[in-house]
Coordinates of C-alpha atoms and ligand atoms in Angstrom, one line a residue:
X1 CA 0.0 0.0 0.0
X2 CA 1.1 3.6 -0.7
X3 CA 0.0 5.2 2.5
X4 CA -0.5 9.0 2.2
X5 CA -2.9 9.4 5.1
X6 CA -0.3 11.0 7.3
X7 CA 3.4 11.2 8.1
X8 CA 2.4 9.5 11.4
X9 CA 2.2 6.1 9.6
X10 CA 6.0 5.6 9.2
X11 CA 7.4 2.4 10.6
X12 CA 10.9 2.3 12.2
X13 CA 13.7 1.5 9.7
X14 CA 16.0 -1.5 10.4
X15 CA 18.7 0.9 11.6
X16 CA 16.3 2.6 14.0
X17 CA 15.3 -0.9 15.3
X18 CA 18.9 -1.6 16.0
X19 CA 19.3 1.7 17.9
X20 CA 16.2 0.7 19.9
X21 CA 17.6 -2.8 20.6
X22 CA 20.9 -1.5 21.9
X23 CA 19.6 1.5 23.9
X24 CA 20.9 2.0 27.4
X25 CA 18.0 2.5 29.7
X26 CA 17.1 3.3 33.3
X27 CA 14.1 4.6 35.3
X28 CA 13.3 8.0 33.8
X29 CA 11.0 9.0 36.6
X30 CA 14.2 9.0 38.7
X31 CA 15.9 10.9 35.9
X32 CA 18.1 7.8 35.4
X33 CA 17.5 6.9 31.7
X34 CA 20.7 8.0 29.9
X35 CA 19.1 7.7 26.5
X36 CA 16.1 9.9 27.4
X37 CA 18.5 12.4 29.0
X38 CA 20.5 12.6 25.8
X39 CA 17.4 13.0 23.7
X40 CA 16.3 15.9 25.9
X41 CA 19.7 17.5 25.8
X42 CA 20.0 17.2 22.0
X43 CA 16.5 18.4 21.4
X44 CA 16.9 21.5 23.6
X45 CA 20.2 22.3 21.8
X46 CA 18.7 22.0 18.3
X47 CA 16.0 24.5 19.2
X48 CA 18.3 26.8 21.2
X49 CA 16.4 26.3 24.4
X50 CA 17.7 25.5 27.9
X51 CA 15.9 22.2 28.4
X52 CA 13.5 19.7 27.0
X53 CA 11.1 17.0 28.2
X54 CA 10.2 13.7 26.5
X55 CA 6.4 13.3 26.2
X56 CA 4.4 10.4 24.8
X57 CA 2.5 12.3 22.2
X58 CA 2.1 15.7 20.5
X59 CA -1.4 16.1 22.0
X60 CA 0.0 15.5 25.5
X61 CA 2.9 17.9 24.8
X62 CA 0.6 20.7 23.8
X63 CA -1.7 20.0 26.8
X64 CA 1.2 19.9 29.3
X65 CA 2.4 23.3 27.9
X66 CA -1.0 24.9 28.2
X67 CA -1.6 23.5 31.7
X68 CA 1.8 24.7 32.8
X69 CA 1.4 28.2 31.5
X70 CA -2.3 28.8 32.4
X71 CA -4.6 28.6 35.4
X72 CA -8.3 27.6 35.5
X73 CA -10.5 30.3 34.1
X74 CA -7.8 31.8 32.0
X75 CA -7.9 32.1 28.2
X76 CA -5.6 31.1 25.3
X77 CA -5.6 32.8 22.0
X78 CA -5.3 30.4 19.0
X79 CA -6.3 29.9 15.4
X80 CA -9.7 28.5 14.4
X81 CA -7.9 25.9 12.3
X82 CA -5.2 25.0 14.8
X83 CA -4.7 21.4 15.8
X84 CA -5.1 22.3 19.5
X85 CA -8.5 23.7 18.9
X86 CA -9.8 21.2 16.3
X87 CA -8.1 17.9 17.1
X88 CA -7.1 17.5 20.7
X89 CA -10.5 16.6 22.1
X90 CA -10.9 19.9 23.9
X91 CA -8.3 18.8 26.5
X92 CA -7.4 22.3 27.7
X93 CA -11.0 23.1 28.4
X94 CA -12.0 19.7 29.7
X95 CA -9.0 19.0 31.9
X96 CA -7.6 22.5 32.7
X97 CA -10.7 24.7 32.7
X98 CA -8.9 26.9 30.2
X99 CA -11.0 28.7 27.6
X100 CA -10.0 28.9 23.9
X101 CA -10.4 32.3 22.3
X102 CA -10.2 31.5 18.6
X103 CA -9.5 34.0 15.9
X104 CA -9.4 33.2 12.1
X105 CA -6.3 31.5 10.7
X106 CA -5.3 33.2 7.4
X107 CA -4.6 31.0 4.4
X108 CA -0.9 31.1 5.1
X109 CA -1.4 29.8 8.7
X110 CA -0.8 33.1 10.4
X111 CA -3.1 35.0 12.7
X112 CA -3.5 38.7 11.9
X113 CA -1.6 40.8 14.4
X114 CA -4.6 43.2 14.8
X115 CA -6.9 40.2 15.6
X116 CA -4.4 39.0 18.3
X117 CA -4.3 42.5 19.8
X118 CA -8.1 42.7 19.8
X119 CA -8.5 39.3 21.4
X120 CA -6.3 40.2 24.4
X121 CA -8.6 40.9 27.4
X122 CA -8.1 44.1 29.5
X123 CA -8.2 43.9 33.2
X124 CA -11.9 43.7 34.3
X125 CA -13.5 41.4 36.8
X126 CA -16.0 40.2 34.1
X127 CA -13.2 38.9 31.9
X128 CA -11.2 35.7 31.9
X129 CA -7.5 36.5 32.0
X130 CA -5.6 36.1 28.7
X131 CA -2.5 34.0 29.5
X132 CA -1.2 32.5 26.3
X133 CA -0.9 32.9 22.6
X134 CA -0.3 29.8 20.5
X135 CA 0.8 29.4 16.9
X136 CA 1.3 26.2 14.8
X137 CA 4.3 25.7 12.4
X138 CA 4.0 24.1 9.9
X139 CA 0.3 24.7 9.9
X140 CA -1.4 21.4 9.2
X141 CA -4.9 22.6 8.2
X142 CA -3.5 25.5 6.3
X143 CA -1.9 23.3 3.7
X144 CA 1.3 22.7 5.6
X145 CA 2.2 26.4 5.5
X146 CA 5.6 27.4 7.1
X147 CA 5.4 30.6 9.3
X148 CA 8.5 32.8 9.0
X149 CA 10.8 33.9 11.8
X150 CA 9.9 37.5 11.1
X151 CA 6.2 36.8 11.6
X152 CA 6.8 34.7 14.7
X153 CA 9.0 37.5 16.2
X154 CA 6.2 40.0 15.6
X155 CA 3.7 37.9 17.5
X156 CA 6.4 37.4 20.2
X157 CA 6.7 41.2 20.6
X158 CA 2.9 41.4 21.3
X159 CA 3.2 38.6 23.8
X160 CA 6.1 40.3 25.6
X161 CA 4.5 43.8 25.5
X162 CA 1.3 42.3 27.1
X163 CA 3.0 40.0 29.6
X164 CA 1.6 36.9 27.9
X165 CA 3.3 33.5 27.4
X166 CA 3.9 32.3 23.8
X167 CA 3.6 28.6 22.8
X168 CA 4.3 26.9 19.5
X169 CA 2.7 23.7 18.3
X170 CA 5.7 22.8 16.3
X171 CA 4.7 19.2 15.6
X172 CA 6.5 19.7 12.2
X173 CA 8.9 22.6 13.1
X174 CA 11.7 20.8 11.2
X175 CA 9.6 20.7 8.1
X176 CA 9.1 24.5 8.5
X177 CA 12.8 25.1 8.9
X178 CA 13.6 22.9 5.9
X179 CA 10.9 24.6 3.8
X180 CA 12.2 28.1 4.6
X181 CA 15.9 27.0 4.6
X182 CA 16.5 28.4 8.1
X183 CA 17.9 27.2 11.4
X184 CA 15.0 25.9 13.5
X185 CA 16.4 27.8 16.5
X186 CA 15.7 31.0 14.6
X187 CA 12.1 30.1 14.0
X188 CA 11.4 29.4 17.7
X189 CA 13.6 32.1 19.4
X190 CA 10.7 34.2 20.7
X191 CA 8.8 31.3 22.1
X192 CA 8.5 30.4 25.8
X193 CA 7.6 26.8 24.8
X194 CA 7.8 24.6 21.7
X195 CA 6.4 21.1 21.2
X196 CA 7.7 19.1 18.3
X197 CA 7.0 15.5 17.2
X198 CA 9.5 12.7 16.6
X199 CA 6.7 10.5 15.3
X200 CA 5.8 12.5 12.2
X201 CA 8.1 13.3 9.3
X202 CA 11.1 12.3 11.4
X203 CA 9.9 8.7 11.3
X204 CA 10.2 7.6 15.0
X205 CA 7.4 5.3 16.2
X206 CA 6.5 7.3 19.4
X207 CA 7.2 10.6 21.1
X208 CA 7.3 14.3 21.2
X209 CA 9.5 16.9 22.9
X210 CA 8.5 19.9 24.9
X211 CA 11.2 22.6 25.0
X212 CA 11.6 25.8 27.0
X213 CA 13.6 27.4 29.8
X214 CA 14.8 25.3 32.7
X215 CA 12.2 26.7 35.1
X216 CA 9.3 26.0 32.7
X217 CA 10.5 22.5 31.9
X218 CA 10.8 21.8 35.7
X219 CA 7.2 22.7 36.2
X220 CA 6.1 20.9 33.0
X221 CA 7.7 17.7 34.4
X222 CA 5.2 17.8 37.2
X223 CA 2.3 18.4 34.7
X224 CA 3.5 15.5 32.6
X225 CA 3.4 13.3 35.8
X226 CA -0.1 14.5 36.6
X227 CA -1.3 13.6 33.1
X228 CA 0.2 10.1 33.5
X229 CA 2.8 10.7 30.9
X230 CA 6.0 10.0 33.0
X231 CA 7.5 6.8 31.7
X232 CA 10.0 4.4 33.1
X233 CA 12.6 2.7 30.8
X234 CA 11.6 5.1 28.1
X235 CA 15.1 5.0 26.6
X236 CA 13.8 2.2 24.3
X237 CA 11.6 4.7 22.4
X238 CA 13.9 7.7 23.0
X239 CA 16.6 5.8 21.1
X240 CA 14.4 5.9 18.0
X241 CA 13.8 9.6 18.5
X242 CA 17.6 10.2 18.9
X243 CA 18.2 8.2 15.7
X244 CA 15.6 10.2 13.9
X245 CA 17.1 13.5 15.0
X246 CA 20.6 12.5 14.0
X247 CA 19.8 10.9 10.6
X248 CA 16.4 11.9 9.2
X249 CA 16.4 15.7 9.4
X250 CA 18.1 16.1 5.9
X251 CA 15.5 13.8 4.3
X252 CA 12.6 16.3 4.9
X253 CA 13.5 18.3 1.8
X254 CA 13.0 15.1 -0.2
X255 CA 9.5 14.7 1.2
X256 CA 8.8 18.3 0.2
X257 CA 10.0 17.8 -3.3
X258 CA 7.9 14.7 -3.7
X259 CA 4.8 16.7 -2.5
X260 CA 5.6 19.2 -5.2
X261 CA 6.0 16.5 -7.8
X262 CA 2.7 15.0 -6.7
X263 CA 0.9 18.4 -6.9
X264 CA 2.3 19.0 -10.4
X265 CA 1.0 15.7 -11.6
X266 CA -2.4 16.2 -10.1
X267 CA -2.8 19.9 -11.1
X268 CA -4.4 19.2 -14.5
X269 CA -6.8 16.5 -13.6
X270 CA -10.5 17.5 -13.9
X271 CA -12.8 17.3 -10.9
X272 CA -10.2 18.5 -8.4
X273 CA -8.2 21.6 -7.7
X274 CA -5.1 22.1 -5.5
X275 CA -5.2 24.3 -2.4
X276 CA -1.6 25.2 -3.3
X277 CA -0.1 24.7 -6.7
X278 CA 3.3 24.6 -5.0
X279 CA 2.7 22.9 -1.6
X280 CA 4.9 24.6 1.0
X281 CA 6.0 21.4 2.8
X282 CA 4.9 17.7 2.8
X283 CA 1.1 18.1 2.4
X284 CA -0.9 18.2 -0.7
X285 CA -4.5 19.4 -0.2
X286 CA -7.1 18.7 -3.0
X287 CA -10.5 20.4 -3.1
X288 CA -13.2 18.5 -4.9
X289 CA -15.2 20.5 -7.5
X290 CA -18.7 21.1 -6.4
X291 CA -20.1 19.3 -9.5
X292 CA -18.0 16.1 -9.0
X293 CA -20.6 13.4 -8.5
X294 CA -18.8 11.6 -5.6
X295 CA -17.2 12.7 -2.4
X296 CA -13.9 12.1 -0.7
X297 CA -15.1 9.0 1.1
X298 CA -16.0 7.4 -2.3
X299 CA -12.6 8.4 -3.8
X300 CA -10.8 7.0 -0.7
X301 CA -12.5 3.6 -1.2
X302 CA -11.8 3.6 -5.0
X303 CA -8.1 4.5 -4.5
X304 CA -7.8 1.6 -2.0
X305 CA -8.5 -0.7 -4.9
X306 CA -5.4 0.8 -6.5
X307 CA -3.2 0.2 -3.5
X308 CA -3.4 3.9 -2.4
X309 CA -4.5 5.1 1.0
X310 CA -5.6 8.8 1.4
X311 CA -7.1 10.9 4.2
X312 CA -9.7 13.6 4.1
X313 CA -10.4 16.6 6.3
X314 CA -14.0 16.9 5.1
X315 CA -16.0 15.3 2.3
X316 CA -14.8 17.8 -0.2
X317 CA -11.1 18.2 1.0
X318 CA -8.5 15.5 0.6
X319 CA -5.1 15.5 2.3
X320 CA -2.1 13.6 0.9
X321 CA 1.1 13.6 3.1
X322 CA 4.5 12.5 1.9
X323 CA 7.0 11.0 4.4
X324 CA 9.9 8.7 4.9
X325 CA 8.2 5.7 3.4
X326 CA 7.0 7.4 0.2
X327 CA 9.5 6.8 -2.6
X328 CA 10.0 8.6 -5.9
X329 CA 8.5 5.7 -7.9
X330 CA 5.2 5.9 -5.8
X331 CA 4.4 9.4 -7.2
X332 CA 3.4 8.4 -10.8
X333 CA 1.4 5.5 -9.4
X334 CA -0.6 7.9 -7.2
X335 CA -1.1 10.3 -10.1
X336 CA -2.3 7.5 -12.4
X337 CA -4.6 6.2 -9.6
X338 CA -6.3 9.6 -9.3
X339 CA -6.6 9.8 -13.1
X340 CA -8.4 6.5 -13.3
X341 CA -10.7 7.2 -10.3
X342 CA -11.6 10.7 -11.5
X343 CA -12.3 9.7 -15.1
Ligands
TLP401 N1 -1.8 15.3 13.6 C1 -2.4 14.2 13.0 C2 -3.9 14.1 13.3 O1 -4.2 14.3 14.6 C3 -4.7 15.1 12.5 C4 -2.1 14.1 11.6 O2 -2.3 13.1 10.9 O3 -1.6 15.2 11.0 N2 0.0 19.1 16.3 C5 -0.2 19.0 15.0 C6 0.0 20.2 14.1 C7 -0.5 17.7 14.5 O4 -0.7 17.6 13.2 C8 -0.7 16.6 15.3 C9 -1.1 15.3 14.8 C10 -0.5 16.8 16.7 C11 -0.2 18.1 17.2 C12 -0.7 15.7 17.7 O5 0.3 14.8 17.7 P1 0.0 13.3 18.3 O6 -0.8 12.6 17.2 O7 1.3 12.7 18.6 O8 -0.8 13.4 19.5

């Protein structure tokens, strides 16, 4: 099967499995797992932060950050297409009593600076207290858009001016750095906390990292414990993450090139149109024409018969994601599959 549903579907490579098998481990709740400690150090260094924390998933990483920054009854400003708002089961509200204040994501994944300023509450006993601004980079539901360092800095200035914390859902921050050709540390410099995933384009089976200053990470360690996310001999999975960070970062540009090749091949097909003619990272979004007689669920089923797995965000919007296990020779097969299904 050519599986384009997500970059979460990657399986560990044989070399990664070897790294897992030979990992040195200890009890990480006691801080005694050398492989976890190394992964945390290398992650922090890559992003230019003091410290990092190994977390079982991206969802838990974002939640741990939000719970560490905010108290009950406070408010976070975030985009209406953000993963935290749409796809994390309302965790901040359900478990933290923290209210989302959503403002529209622009097509390029940004939030307008004037919308952010307007959303910040002034001091009044009627209001919840604004505590946090969050961005997402790359922005999944905005076509995999990469947000620039200049833009992120301008949001950071508002946060600092207003005494707010600033968090990044950087599940795919290395895709963003690769797409923009910049150092990831530059992209996250103004942020108080950054979550990134090892289990997406980097190809590890499990795990995400939460990075920030030492004091924040110290408090986040307690939050992770509270959420049941503190693990014991976690070096076994941290070893896969370390392997991914050391070997797979340069491969992301290949995923992006394959996404562009795929988009180019699909651009002329009738019945669909591309969200971006040049996809910014590893995601190709396809809109179905209103007069196409079948929806994304039908197309998904038909493509399965051609050995192709796809995902959709709604019945008129398909998402194709390239990753470590999509090879050059798969691209023409997928284009041909769509041709036949749409004809
Ligand atoms: N995204 C998944 C699905 O949940 C939609 C995917 O297939 O893309 N932030 C962003 C921007 C994400 O895209 C995801 C996962 C997460 C956080 C959550 O990571 P996990 O799945 O590890 O909890």
